[in-house]
JSON list of C-alpha atoms in Angstrom, two decimals:
[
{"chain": "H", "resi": 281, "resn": "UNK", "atom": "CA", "xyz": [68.37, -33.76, -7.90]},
{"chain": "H", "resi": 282, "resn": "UNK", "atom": "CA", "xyz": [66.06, -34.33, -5.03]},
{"chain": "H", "resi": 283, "resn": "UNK", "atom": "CA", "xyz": [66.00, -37.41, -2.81]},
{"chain": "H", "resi": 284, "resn": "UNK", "atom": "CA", "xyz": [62.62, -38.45, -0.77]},
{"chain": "H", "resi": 285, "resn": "UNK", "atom": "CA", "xyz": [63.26, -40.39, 2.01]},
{"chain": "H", "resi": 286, "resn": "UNK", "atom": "CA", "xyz": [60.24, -42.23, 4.08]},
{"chain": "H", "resi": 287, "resn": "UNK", "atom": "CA", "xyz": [60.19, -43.80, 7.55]},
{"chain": "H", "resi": 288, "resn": "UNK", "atom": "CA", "xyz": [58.13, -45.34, 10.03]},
{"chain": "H", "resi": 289, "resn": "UNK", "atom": "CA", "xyz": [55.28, -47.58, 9.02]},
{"chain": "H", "resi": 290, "resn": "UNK", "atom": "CA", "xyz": [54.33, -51.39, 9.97]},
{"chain": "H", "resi": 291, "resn": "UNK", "atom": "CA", "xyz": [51.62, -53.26, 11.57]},
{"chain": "H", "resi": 292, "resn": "UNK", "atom": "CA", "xyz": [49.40, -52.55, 14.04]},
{"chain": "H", "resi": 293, "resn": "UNK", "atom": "CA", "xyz": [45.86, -53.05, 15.69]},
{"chain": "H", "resi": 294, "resn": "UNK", "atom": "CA", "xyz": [42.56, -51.33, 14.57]},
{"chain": "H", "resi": 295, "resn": "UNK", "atom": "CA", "xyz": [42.18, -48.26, 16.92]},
{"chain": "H", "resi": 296, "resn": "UNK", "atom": "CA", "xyz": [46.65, -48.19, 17.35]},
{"chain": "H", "resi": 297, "resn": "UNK", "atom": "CA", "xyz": [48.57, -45.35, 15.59]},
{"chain": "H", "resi": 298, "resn": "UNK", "atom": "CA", "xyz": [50.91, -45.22, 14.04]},
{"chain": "H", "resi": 299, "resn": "UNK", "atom": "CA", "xyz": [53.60, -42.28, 12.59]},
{"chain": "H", "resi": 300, "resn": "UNK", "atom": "CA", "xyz": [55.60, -42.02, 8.68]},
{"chain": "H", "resi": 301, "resn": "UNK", "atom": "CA", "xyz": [58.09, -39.16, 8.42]},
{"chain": "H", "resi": 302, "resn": "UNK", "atom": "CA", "xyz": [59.50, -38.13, 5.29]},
{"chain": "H", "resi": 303, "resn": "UNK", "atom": "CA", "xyz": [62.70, -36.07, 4.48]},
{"chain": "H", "resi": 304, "resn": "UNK", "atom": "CA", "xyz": [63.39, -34.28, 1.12]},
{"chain": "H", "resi": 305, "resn": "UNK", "atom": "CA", "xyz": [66.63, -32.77, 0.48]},
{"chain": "H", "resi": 306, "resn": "UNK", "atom": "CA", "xyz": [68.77, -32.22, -2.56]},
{"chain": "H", "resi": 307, "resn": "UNK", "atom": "CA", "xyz": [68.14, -29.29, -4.39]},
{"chain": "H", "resi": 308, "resn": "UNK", "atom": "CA", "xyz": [65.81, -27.72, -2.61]},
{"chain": "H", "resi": 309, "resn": "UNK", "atom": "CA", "xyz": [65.53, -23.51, -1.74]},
{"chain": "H", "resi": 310, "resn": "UNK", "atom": "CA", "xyz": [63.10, -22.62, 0.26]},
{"chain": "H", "resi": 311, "resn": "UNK", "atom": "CA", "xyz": [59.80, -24.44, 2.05]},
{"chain": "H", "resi": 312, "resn": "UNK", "atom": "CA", "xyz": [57.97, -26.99, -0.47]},
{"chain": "H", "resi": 313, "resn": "UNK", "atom": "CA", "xyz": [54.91, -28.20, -0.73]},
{"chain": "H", "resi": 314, "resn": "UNK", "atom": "CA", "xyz": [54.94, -32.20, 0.61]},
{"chain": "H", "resi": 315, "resn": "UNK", "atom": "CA", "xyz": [52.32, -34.70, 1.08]},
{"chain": "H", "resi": 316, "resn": "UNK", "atom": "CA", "xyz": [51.13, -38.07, 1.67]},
{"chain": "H", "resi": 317, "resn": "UNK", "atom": "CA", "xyz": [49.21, -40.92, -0.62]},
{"chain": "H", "resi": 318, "resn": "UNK", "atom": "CA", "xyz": [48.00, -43.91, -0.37]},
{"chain": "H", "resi": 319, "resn": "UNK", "atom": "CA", "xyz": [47.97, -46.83, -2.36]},
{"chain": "H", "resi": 320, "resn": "UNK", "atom": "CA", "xyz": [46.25, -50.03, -2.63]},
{"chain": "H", "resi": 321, "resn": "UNK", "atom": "CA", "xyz": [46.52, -53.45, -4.94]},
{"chain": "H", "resi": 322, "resn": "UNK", "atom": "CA", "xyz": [44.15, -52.84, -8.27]},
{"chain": "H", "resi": 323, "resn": "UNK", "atom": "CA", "xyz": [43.57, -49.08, -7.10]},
{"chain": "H", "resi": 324, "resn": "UNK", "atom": "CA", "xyz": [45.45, -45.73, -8.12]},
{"chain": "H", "resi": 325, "resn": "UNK", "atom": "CA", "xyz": [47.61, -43.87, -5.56]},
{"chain": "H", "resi": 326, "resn": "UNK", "atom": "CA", "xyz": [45.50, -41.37, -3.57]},
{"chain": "H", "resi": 327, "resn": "UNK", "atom": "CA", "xyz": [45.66, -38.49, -1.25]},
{"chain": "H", "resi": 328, "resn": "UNK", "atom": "CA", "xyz": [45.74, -39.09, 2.28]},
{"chain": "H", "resi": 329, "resn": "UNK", "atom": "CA", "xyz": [47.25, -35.24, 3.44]},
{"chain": "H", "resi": 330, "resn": "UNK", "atom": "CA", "xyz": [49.07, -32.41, 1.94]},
{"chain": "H", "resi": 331, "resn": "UNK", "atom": "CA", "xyz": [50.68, -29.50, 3.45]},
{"chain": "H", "resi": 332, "resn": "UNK", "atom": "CA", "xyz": [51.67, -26.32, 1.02]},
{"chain": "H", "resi": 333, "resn": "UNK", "atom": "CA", "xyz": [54.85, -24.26, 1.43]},
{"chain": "H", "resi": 334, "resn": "UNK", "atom": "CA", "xyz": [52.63, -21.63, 3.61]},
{"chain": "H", "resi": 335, "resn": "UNK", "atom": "CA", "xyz": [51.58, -24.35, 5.66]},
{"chain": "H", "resi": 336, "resn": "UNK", "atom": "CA", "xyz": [48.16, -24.97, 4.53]},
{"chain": "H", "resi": 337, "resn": "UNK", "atom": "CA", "xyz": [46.77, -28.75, 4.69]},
{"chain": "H", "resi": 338, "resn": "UNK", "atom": "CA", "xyz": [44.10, -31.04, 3.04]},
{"chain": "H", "resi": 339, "resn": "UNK", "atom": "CA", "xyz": [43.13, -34.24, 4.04]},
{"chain": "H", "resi": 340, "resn": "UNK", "atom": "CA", "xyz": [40.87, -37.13, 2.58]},
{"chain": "H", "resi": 341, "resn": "UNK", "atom": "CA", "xyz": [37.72, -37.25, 3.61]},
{"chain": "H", "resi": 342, "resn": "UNK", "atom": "CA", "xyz": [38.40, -40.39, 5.15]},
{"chain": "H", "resi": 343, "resn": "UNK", "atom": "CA", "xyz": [40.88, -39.94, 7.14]},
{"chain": "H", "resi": 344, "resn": "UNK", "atom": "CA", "xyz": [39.97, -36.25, 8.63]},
{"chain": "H", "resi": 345, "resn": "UNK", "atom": "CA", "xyz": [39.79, -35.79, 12.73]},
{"chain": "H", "resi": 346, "resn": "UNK", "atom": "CA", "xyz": [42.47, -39.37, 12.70]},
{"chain": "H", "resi": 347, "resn": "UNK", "atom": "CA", "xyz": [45.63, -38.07, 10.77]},
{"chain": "H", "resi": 348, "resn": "UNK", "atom": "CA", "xyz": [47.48, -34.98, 11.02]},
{"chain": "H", "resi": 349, "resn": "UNK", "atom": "CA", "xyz": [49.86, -33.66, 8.76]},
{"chain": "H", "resi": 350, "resn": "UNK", "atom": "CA", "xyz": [52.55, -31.27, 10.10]},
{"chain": "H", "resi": 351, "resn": "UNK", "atom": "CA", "xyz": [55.95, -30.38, 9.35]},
{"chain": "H", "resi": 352, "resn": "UNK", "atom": "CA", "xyz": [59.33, -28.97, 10.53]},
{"chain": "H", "resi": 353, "resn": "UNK", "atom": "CA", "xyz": [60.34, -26.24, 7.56]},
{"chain": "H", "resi": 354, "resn": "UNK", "atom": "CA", "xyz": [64.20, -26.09, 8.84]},
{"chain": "H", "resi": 355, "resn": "UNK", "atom": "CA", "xyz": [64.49, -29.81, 7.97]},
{"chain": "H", "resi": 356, "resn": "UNK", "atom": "CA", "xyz": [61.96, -29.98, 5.22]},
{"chain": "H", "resi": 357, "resn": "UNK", "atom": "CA", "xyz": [60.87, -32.97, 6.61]},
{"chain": "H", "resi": 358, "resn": "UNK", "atom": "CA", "xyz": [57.12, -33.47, 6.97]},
{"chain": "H", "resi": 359, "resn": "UNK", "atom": "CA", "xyz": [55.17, -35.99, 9.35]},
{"chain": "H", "resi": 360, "resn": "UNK", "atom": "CA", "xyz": [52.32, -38.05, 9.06]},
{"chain": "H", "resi": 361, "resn": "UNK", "atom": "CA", "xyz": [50.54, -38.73, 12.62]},
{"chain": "H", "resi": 362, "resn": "UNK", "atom": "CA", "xyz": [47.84, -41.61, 11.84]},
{"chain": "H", "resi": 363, "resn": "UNK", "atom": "CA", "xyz": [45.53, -42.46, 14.91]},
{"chain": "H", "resi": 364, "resn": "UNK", "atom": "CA", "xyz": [42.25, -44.76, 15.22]},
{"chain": "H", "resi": 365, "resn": "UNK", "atom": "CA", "xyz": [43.73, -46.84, 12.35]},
{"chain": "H", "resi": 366, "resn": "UNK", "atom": "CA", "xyz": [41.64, -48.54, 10.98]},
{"chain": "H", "resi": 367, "resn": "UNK", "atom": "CA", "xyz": [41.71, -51.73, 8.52]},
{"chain": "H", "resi": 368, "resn": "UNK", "atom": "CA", "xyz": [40.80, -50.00, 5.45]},
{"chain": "H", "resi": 369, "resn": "UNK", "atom": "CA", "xyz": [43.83, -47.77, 5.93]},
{"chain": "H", "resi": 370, "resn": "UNK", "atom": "CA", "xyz": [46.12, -50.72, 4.99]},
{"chain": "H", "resi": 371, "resn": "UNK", "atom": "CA", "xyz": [47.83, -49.17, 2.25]},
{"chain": "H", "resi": 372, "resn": "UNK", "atom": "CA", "xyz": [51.40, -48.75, 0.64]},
{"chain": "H", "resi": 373, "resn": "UNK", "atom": "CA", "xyz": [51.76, -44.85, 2.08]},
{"chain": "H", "resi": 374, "resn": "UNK", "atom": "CA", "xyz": [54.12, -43.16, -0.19]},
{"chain": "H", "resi": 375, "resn": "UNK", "atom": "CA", "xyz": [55.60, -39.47, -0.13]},
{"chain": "H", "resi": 376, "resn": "UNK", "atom": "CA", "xyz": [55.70, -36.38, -2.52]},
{"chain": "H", "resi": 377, "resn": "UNK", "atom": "CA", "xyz": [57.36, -33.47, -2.71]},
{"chain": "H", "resi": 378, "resn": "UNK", "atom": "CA", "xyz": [57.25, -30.94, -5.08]},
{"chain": "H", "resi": 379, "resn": "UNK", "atom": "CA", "xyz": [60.43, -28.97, -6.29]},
{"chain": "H", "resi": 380, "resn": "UNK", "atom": "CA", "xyz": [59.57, -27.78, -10.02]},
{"chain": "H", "resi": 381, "resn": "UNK", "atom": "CA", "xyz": [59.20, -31.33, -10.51]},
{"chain": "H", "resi": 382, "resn": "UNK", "atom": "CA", "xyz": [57.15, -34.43, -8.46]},
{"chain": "H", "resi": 383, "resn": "UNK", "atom": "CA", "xyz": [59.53, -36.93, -6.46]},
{"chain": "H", "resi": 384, "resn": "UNK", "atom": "CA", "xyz": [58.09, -39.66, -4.60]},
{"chain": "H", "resi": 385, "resn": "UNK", "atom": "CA", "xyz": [59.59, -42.27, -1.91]},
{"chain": "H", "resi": 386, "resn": "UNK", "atom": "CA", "xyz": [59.87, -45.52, -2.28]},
{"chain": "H", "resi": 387, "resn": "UNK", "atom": "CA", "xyz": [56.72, -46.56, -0.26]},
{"chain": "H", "resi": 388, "resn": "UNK", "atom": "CA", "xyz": [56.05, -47.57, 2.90]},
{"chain": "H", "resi": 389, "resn": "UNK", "atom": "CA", "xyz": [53.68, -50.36, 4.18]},
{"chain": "H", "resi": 390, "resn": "UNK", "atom": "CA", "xyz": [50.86, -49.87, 6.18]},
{"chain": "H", "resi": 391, "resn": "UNK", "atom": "CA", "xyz": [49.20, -52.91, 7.81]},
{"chain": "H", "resi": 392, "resn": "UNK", "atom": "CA", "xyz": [45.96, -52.11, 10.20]},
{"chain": "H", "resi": 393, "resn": "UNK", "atom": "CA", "xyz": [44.97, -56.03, 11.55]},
{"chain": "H", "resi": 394, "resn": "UNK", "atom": "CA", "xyz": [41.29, -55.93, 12.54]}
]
């Protein structure tokens, strides 16, 4: 069994930051593959930022040159720095991590006021 646990998240201005952290532990050998999506009311979850088990990452489009993905592989936890927020980034943020299987947090909510 493997738990995802998410932190951080809230409300802040357009231009703020803001940082979501995410710990997966369980069953779990080795570095795994963990990212970040995105979800809003009426729309299907999407990627915001990955980062694989070698440490390779992907963003959206969107958010590329604001958000940075990194993690700490000791912990397997994995962070998600957001910066120029803006109000189109509100969002339910939710984690994944991959382990044979796909296990997701419980969601996280992202307000940007303009």
């Amino acid at each position: 069994q493997v738990q995802v646990v998410q932190s951080g998240g809230g409300l802040v201005q357009a231009g703020g930051s803001l940082r979501l952290s995410c710990a997966a532990s369980g069953s779990i050998f080795g570095i795994i593959p963990m990212g970040w999506y995105r979800q809003t009311p009426g729309k299907q979850r999407e990627l915001v930022a990955r980062i694989s088990s070698a440490g390779d990452t992907n963003y959206a489009d969107s958010v590329k040159g604001r958000f940075i993905i990194y993690r700490d592989n000791a912990k397997n936890t994995v962070t998600l720095q957001m910066n120029s927020l803006r109000p189109e980034d509100t969002a339910v943020y939710y984690c994944k991590a991959t382990v044979r299987a796909e296990y997701w947090g419980k969601g996280t909510l992202v307000t940007v006021s303009s």
